[in-house]
Short mmCIF file of C-alpha atoms in Angstrom, two decimals:
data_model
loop_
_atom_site.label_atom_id
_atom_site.label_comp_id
_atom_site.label_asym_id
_atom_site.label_seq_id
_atom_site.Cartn_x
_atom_site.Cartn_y
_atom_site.Cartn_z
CA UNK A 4 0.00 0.00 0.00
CA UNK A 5 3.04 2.27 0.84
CA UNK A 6 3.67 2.92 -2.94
CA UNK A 7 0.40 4.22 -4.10
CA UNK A 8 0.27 6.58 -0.78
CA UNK A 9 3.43 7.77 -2.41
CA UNK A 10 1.51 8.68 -5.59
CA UNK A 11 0.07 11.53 -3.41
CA UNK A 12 2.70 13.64 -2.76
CA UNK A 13 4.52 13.06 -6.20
CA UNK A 14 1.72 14.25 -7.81
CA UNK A 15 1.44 17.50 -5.63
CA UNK A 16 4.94 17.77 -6.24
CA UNK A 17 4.37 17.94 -10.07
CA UNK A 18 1.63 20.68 -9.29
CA UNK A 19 4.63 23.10 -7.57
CA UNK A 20 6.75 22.15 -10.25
CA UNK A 21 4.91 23.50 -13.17
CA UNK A 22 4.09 26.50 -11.10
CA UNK A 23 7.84 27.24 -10.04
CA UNK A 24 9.89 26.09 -13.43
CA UNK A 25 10.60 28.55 -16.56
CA UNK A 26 9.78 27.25 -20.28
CA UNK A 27 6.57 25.19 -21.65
CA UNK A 28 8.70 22.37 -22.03
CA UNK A 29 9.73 21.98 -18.29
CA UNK A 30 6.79 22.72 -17.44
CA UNK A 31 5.21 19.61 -19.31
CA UNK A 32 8.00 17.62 -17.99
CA UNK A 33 7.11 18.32 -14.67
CA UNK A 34 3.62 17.22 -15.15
CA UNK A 35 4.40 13.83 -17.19
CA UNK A 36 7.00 13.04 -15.28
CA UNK A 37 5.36 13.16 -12.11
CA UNK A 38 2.38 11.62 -13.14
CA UNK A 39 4.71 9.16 -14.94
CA UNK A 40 5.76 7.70 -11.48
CA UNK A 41 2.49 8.10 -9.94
CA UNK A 42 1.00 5.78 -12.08
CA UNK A 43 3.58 3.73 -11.91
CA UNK A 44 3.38 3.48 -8.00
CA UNK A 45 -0.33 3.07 -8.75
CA UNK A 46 0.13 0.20 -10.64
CA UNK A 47 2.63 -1.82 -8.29
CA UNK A 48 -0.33 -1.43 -5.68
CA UNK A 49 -2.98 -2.59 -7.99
CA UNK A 50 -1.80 -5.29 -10.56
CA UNK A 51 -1.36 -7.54 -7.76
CA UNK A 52 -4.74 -7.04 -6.56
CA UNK A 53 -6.02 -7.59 -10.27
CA UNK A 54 -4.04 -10.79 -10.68
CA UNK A 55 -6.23 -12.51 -7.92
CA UNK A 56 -4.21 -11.32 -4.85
CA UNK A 57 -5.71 -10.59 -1.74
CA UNK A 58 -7.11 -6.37 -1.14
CA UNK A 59 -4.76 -4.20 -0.11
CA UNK A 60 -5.71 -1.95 3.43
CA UNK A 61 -3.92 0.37 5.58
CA UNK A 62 -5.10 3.30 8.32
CA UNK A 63 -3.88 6.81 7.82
CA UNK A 64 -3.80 8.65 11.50
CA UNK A 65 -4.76 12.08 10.79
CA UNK A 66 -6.20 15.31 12.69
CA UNK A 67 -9.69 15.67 13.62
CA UNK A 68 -11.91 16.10 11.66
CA UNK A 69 -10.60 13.17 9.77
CA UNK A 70 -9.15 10.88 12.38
CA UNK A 71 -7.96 7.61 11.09
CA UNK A 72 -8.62 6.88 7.35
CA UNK A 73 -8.87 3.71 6.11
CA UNK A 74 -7.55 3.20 2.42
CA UNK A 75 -8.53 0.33 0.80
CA UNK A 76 -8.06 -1.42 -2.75
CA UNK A 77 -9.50 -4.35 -3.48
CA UNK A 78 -11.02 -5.71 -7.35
CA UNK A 79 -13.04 -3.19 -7.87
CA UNK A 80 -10.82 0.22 -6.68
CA UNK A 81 -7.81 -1.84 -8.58
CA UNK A 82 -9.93 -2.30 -11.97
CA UNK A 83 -10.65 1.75 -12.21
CA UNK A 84 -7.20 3.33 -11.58
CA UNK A 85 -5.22 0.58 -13.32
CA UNK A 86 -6.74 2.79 -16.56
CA UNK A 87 -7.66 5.86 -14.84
CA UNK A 88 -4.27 7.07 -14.14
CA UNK A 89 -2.61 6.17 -17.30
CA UNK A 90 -5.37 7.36 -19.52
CA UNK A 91 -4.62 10.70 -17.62
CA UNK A 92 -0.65 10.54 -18.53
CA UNK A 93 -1.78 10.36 -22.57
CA UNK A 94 -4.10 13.08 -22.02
CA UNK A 95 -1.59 15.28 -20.44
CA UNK A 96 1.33 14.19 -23.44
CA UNK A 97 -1.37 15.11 -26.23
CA UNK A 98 -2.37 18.32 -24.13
CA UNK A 99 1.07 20.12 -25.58
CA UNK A 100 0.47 19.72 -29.22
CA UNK A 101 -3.00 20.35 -29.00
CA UNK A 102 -2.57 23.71 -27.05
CA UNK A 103 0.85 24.45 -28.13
CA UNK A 104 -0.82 27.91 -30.07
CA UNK A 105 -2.28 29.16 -27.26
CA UNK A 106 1.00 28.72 -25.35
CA UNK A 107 2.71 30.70 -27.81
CA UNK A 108 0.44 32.89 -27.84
CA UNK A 109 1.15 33.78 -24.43
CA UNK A 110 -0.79 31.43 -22.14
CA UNK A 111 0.80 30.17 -19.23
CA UNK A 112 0.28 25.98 -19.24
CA UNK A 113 1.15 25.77 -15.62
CA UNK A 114 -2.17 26.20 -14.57
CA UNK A 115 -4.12 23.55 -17.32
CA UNK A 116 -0.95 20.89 -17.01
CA UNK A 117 -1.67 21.23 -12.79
CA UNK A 118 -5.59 20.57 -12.66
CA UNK A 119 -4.43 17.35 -14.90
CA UNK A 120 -2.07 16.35 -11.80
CA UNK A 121 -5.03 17.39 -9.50
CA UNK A 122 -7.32 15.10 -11.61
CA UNK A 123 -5.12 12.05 -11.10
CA UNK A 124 -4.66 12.96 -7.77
CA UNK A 125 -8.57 12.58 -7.01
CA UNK A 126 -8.93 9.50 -8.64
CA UNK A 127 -6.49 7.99 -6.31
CA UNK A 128 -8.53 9.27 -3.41
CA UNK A 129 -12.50 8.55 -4.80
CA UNK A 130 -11.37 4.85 -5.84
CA UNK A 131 -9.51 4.15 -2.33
CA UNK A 132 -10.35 6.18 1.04
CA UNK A 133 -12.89 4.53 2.89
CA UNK A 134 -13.74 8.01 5.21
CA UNK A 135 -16.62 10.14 3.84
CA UNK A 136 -15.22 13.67 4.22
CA UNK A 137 -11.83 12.69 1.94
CA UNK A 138 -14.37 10.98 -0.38
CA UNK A 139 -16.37 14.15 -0.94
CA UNK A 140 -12.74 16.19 -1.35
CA UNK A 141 -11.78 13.61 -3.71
CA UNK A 142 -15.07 14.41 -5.32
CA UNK A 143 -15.09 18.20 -5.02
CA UNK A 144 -11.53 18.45 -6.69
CA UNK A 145 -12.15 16.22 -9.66
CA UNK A 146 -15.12 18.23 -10.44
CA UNK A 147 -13.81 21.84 -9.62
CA UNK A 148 -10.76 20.68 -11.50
CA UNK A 149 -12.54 19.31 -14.72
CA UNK A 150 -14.46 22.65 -14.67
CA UNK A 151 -11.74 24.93 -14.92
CA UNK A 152 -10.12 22.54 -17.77
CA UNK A 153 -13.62 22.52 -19.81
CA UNK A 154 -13.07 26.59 -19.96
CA UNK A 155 -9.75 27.00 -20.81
CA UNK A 156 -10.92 29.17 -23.37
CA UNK A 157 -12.80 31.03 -21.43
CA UNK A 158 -13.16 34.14 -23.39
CA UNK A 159 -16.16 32.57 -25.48
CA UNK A 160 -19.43 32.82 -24.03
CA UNK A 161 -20.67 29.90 -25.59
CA UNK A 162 -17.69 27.96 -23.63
CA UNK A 163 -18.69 29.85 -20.21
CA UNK A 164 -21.86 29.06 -20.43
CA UNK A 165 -21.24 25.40 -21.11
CA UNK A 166 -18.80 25.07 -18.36
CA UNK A 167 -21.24 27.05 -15.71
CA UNK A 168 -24.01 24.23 -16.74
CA UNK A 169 -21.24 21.40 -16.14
CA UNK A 170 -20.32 22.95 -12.57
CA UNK A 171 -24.25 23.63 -11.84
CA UNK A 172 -25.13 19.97 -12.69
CA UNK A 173 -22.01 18.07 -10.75
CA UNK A 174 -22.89 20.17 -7.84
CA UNK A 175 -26.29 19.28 -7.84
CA UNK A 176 -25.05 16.08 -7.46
CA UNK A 177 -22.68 17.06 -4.48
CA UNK A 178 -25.35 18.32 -2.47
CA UNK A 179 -27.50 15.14 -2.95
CA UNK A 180 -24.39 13.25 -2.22
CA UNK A 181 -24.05 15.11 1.03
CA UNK A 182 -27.53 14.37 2.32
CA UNK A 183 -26.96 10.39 1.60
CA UNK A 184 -23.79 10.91 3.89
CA UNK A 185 -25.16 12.98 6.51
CA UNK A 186 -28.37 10.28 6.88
CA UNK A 187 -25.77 7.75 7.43
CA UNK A 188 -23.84 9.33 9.65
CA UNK A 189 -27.03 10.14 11.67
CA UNK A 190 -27.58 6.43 12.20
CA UNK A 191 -23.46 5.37 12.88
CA UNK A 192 -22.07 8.40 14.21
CA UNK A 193 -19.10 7.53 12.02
CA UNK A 194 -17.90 8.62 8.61
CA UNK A 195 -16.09 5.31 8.02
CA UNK A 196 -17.66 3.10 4.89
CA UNK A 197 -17.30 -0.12 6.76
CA UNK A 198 -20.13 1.46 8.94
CA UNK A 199 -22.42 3.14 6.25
CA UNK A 200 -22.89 -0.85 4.99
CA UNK A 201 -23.82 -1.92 8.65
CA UNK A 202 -26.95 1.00 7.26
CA UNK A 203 -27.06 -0.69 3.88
CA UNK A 204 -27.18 -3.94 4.63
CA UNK A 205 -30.38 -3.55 6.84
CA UNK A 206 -34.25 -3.32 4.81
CA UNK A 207 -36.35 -0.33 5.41
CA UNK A 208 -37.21 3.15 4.83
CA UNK A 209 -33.57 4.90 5.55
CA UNK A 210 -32.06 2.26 3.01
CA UNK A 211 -34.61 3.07 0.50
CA UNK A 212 -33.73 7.04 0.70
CA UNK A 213 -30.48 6.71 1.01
CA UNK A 214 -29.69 3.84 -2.28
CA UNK A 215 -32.37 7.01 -4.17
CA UNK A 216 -30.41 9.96 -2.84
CA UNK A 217 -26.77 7.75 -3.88
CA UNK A 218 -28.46 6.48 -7.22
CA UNK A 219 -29.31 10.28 -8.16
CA UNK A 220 -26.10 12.45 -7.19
CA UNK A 221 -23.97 8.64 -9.33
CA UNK A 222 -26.44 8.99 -12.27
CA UNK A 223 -25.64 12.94 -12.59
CA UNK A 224 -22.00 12.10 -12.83
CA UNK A 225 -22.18 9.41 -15.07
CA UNK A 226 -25.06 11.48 -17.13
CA UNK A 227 -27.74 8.95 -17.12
CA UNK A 228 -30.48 10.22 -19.61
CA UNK A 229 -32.68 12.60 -18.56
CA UNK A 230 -29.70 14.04 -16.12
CA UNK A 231 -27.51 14.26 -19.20
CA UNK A 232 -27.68 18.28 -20.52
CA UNK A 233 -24.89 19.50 -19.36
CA UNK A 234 -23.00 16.33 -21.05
CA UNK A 235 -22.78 17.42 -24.38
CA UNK A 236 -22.40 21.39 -24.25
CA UNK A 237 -19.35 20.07 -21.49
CA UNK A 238 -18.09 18.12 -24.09
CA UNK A 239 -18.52 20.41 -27.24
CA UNK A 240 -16.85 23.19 -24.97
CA UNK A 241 -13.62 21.39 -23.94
CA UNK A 242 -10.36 20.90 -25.54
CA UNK A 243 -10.02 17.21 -27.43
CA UNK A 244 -7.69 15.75 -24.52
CA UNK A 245 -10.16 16.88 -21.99
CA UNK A 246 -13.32 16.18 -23.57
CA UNK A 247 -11.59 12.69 -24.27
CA UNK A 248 -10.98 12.35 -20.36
CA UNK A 249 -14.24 13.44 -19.74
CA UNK A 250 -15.86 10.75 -21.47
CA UNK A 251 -13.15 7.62 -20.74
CA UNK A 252 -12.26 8.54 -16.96
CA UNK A 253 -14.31 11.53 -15.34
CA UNK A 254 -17.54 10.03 -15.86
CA UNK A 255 -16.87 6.68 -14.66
CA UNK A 256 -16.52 7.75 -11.28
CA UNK A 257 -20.31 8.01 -11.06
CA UNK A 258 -20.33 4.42 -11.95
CA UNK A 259 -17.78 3.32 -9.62
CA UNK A 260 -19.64 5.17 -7.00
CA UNK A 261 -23.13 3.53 -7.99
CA UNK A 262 -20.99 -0.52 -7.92
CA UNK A 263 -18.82 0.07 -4.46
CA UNK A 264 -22.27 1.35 -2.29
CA UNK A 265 -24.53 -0.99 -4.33
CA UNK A 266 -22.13 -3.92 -3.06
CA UNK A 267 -22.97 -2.54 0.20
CA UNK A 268 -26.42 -3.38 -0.17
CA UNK A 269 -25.77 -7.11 0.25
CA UNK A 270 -29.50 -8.43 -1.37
CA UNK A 271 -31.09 -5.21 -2.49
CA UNK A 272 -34.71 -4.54 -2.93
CA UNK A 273 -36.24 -6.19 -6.84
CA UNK A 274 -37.29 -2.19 -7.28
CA UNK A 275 -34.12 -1.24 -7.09
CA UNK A 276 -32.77 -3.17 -9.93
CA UNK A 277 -35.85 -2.45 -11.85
CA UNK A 278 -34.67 1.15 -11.30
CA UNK A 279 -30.94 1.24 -12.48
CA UNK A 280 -32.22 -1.04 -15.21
CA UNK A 281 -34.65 0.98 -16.35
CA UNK A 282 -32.56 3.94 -16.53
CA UNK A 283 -29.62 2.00 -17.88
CA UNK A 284 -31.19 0.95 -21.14
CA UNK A 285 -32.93 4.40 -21.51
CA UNK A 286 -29.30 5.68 -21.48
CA UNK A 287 -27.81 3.57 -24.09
CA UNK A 288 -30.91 4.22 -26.15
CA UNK A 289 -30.92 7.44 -26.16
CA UNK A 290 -27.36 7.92 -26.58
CA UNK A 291 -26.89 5.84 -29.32
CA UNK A 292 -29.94 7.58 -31.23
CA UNK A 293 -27.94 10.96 -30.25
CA UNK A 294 -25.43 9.61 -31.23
CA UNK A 295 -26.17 8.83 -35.25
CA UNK A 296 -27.76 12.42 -35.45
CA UNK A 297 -23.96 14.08 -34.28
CA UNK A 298 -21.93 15.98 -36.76
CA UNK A 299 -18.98 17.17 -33.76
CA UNK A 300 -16.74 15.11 -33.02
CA UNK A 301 -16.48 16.05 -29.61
CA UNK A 302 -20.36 15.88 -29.17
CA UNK A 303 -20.60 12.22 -30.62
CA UNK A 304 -18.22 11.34 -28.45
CA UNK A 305 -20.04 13.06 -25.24
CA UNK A 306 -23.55 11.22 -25.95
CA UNK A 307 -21.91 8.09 -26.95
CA UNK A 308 -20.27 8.25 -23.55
#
């Protein structure tokens, strides 16, 4: 486990590098290399894991409010940042090329080659911390941080506009998120996930809100049809790299969030199958139908997301 807790700090290390060094090019080296060895710390953690090996847990001590966090990586955690990470790294390489102009033209990179490191960062935290507050920090900083890269060119309306509807929606989503924690956290008195599935695990009314109030905040981030608007004006709006992570990465944290607290459930309720299959199909339905009718690139490959 000690590795990919190392992944932490090198990536925050790659964020005060491309702040502090002179030249684009340094300042892309910073960010690859650091993410470079991030992933591959990531990697030794999580290959084993993937291979058939037993989880991987340890316990961070930390201050109050936090207390001790648990990190844990087991199948599931190990499947999503075995590509998460990486995927990041080729976005990041392509990012130069693609916004090379704009650098020349006088924009600093420092800031759009640090939310990258900031993105890989917080999917290193959503896919392993088992405490509720450094989930919803994981969560808060992927989505403030895809925000900001969806308006790097932020002198077009049309762009601002499209990046205000992708902040609205994700923290819509937040806020719903919130409430699921805080009515768990009225019944345990704990933030700790092992706890929240002592509340899962049990039938009634408070597991019924809560799997509605988790289902709804995971379907906004994944853009399950009809929660989908803000996908494609997100995606239209971005540069290619980012629109690219957007659809192959960011999003999928919605559906890791929907699997790890739906495994919580132990047998859940027939309705709530119904309901994810319901809205499942109506997804790929309507996507691929938006799909056929796209002319952008960029927007065929937000609905087909």
């Amino acid at each position: 486990m000690t590795p990919l807790l190392l992944a932490i700090p090198v990536l925050l290390a790659g964020v005060v590098l491309t702040a502090t060094v002179r030249g684009h090019a340094w300042k892309l080296g910073a960010a690859v290399a650091s993410q470079a060895v991030a992933t591959a710390l990531v990697l030794v953690t999580v290959v084993p894991v993937l291979a058939g090996g037993p989880a991987r847990t340890a316990t961070q001590a930390w201050s109050y409010p936090f207390e001790n966090i648990r990190i844990h990586v087991d199948a599931l955690a190990a499947f999503f940042l075995a590509w998460s990470l990486p995927l990041t790294l080729l976005g990041t390489i392509y990012s130069y090329g693609y916004l090379r102009r704009s650098f020349d033209e006088g924009r600093n990179p420092a800031p759009h080659f640090a939310l990258l490191n900031l993105i890989a960062l917080s999917f290193v935290v959503v896919y392993t911390v088992q405490n509720a507050l450094v989930f919803l920090l994981g969560w808060e900083t992927a989505a403030v941080s895809a925000w900001l890269l969806v308006i790097w060119d932020y002198r077009s309306q049309k762009i601002r506009f499209a990046g205000f509807n992708y902040l609205v929606s994700t923290h819509i989503g937040l806020f719903v998120l919130v409430a699921a924690f805080m009515l768990m956290h009225s019944r345990t008195q704990s933030m700790d996930f092992a706890t929240f599935a002592t509340v899962l695990a049990q039938p009634g009314e408070l597991r019924d809100t809560v799997f509605v109030l988790l289902a709804l905040s995971f379907a906004l981030k994944a853009a399950f049809f009809p929660m989908h608007t803000w996908l494609p004006r997100a995606h239209a709006a971005a540069p290619a790299h980012v629109s690219a992570l957007m659809s192959g990465v960011i999003h999928k944290a919605g559906l890791f969030g929907l699997l790890r607290f739906t495994l919580y459930l132990g047998r859940p309720e027939e309705w709530m199958g119904w309901t994810v299959l319901i809205f499942g199909l109506a997804s790929a339905l309507f996507g691929a139908l938006s799909t056929a009718a796209q002319r952008d690139l960029k927007r065929l490959l937000g609905y087909s997301s």
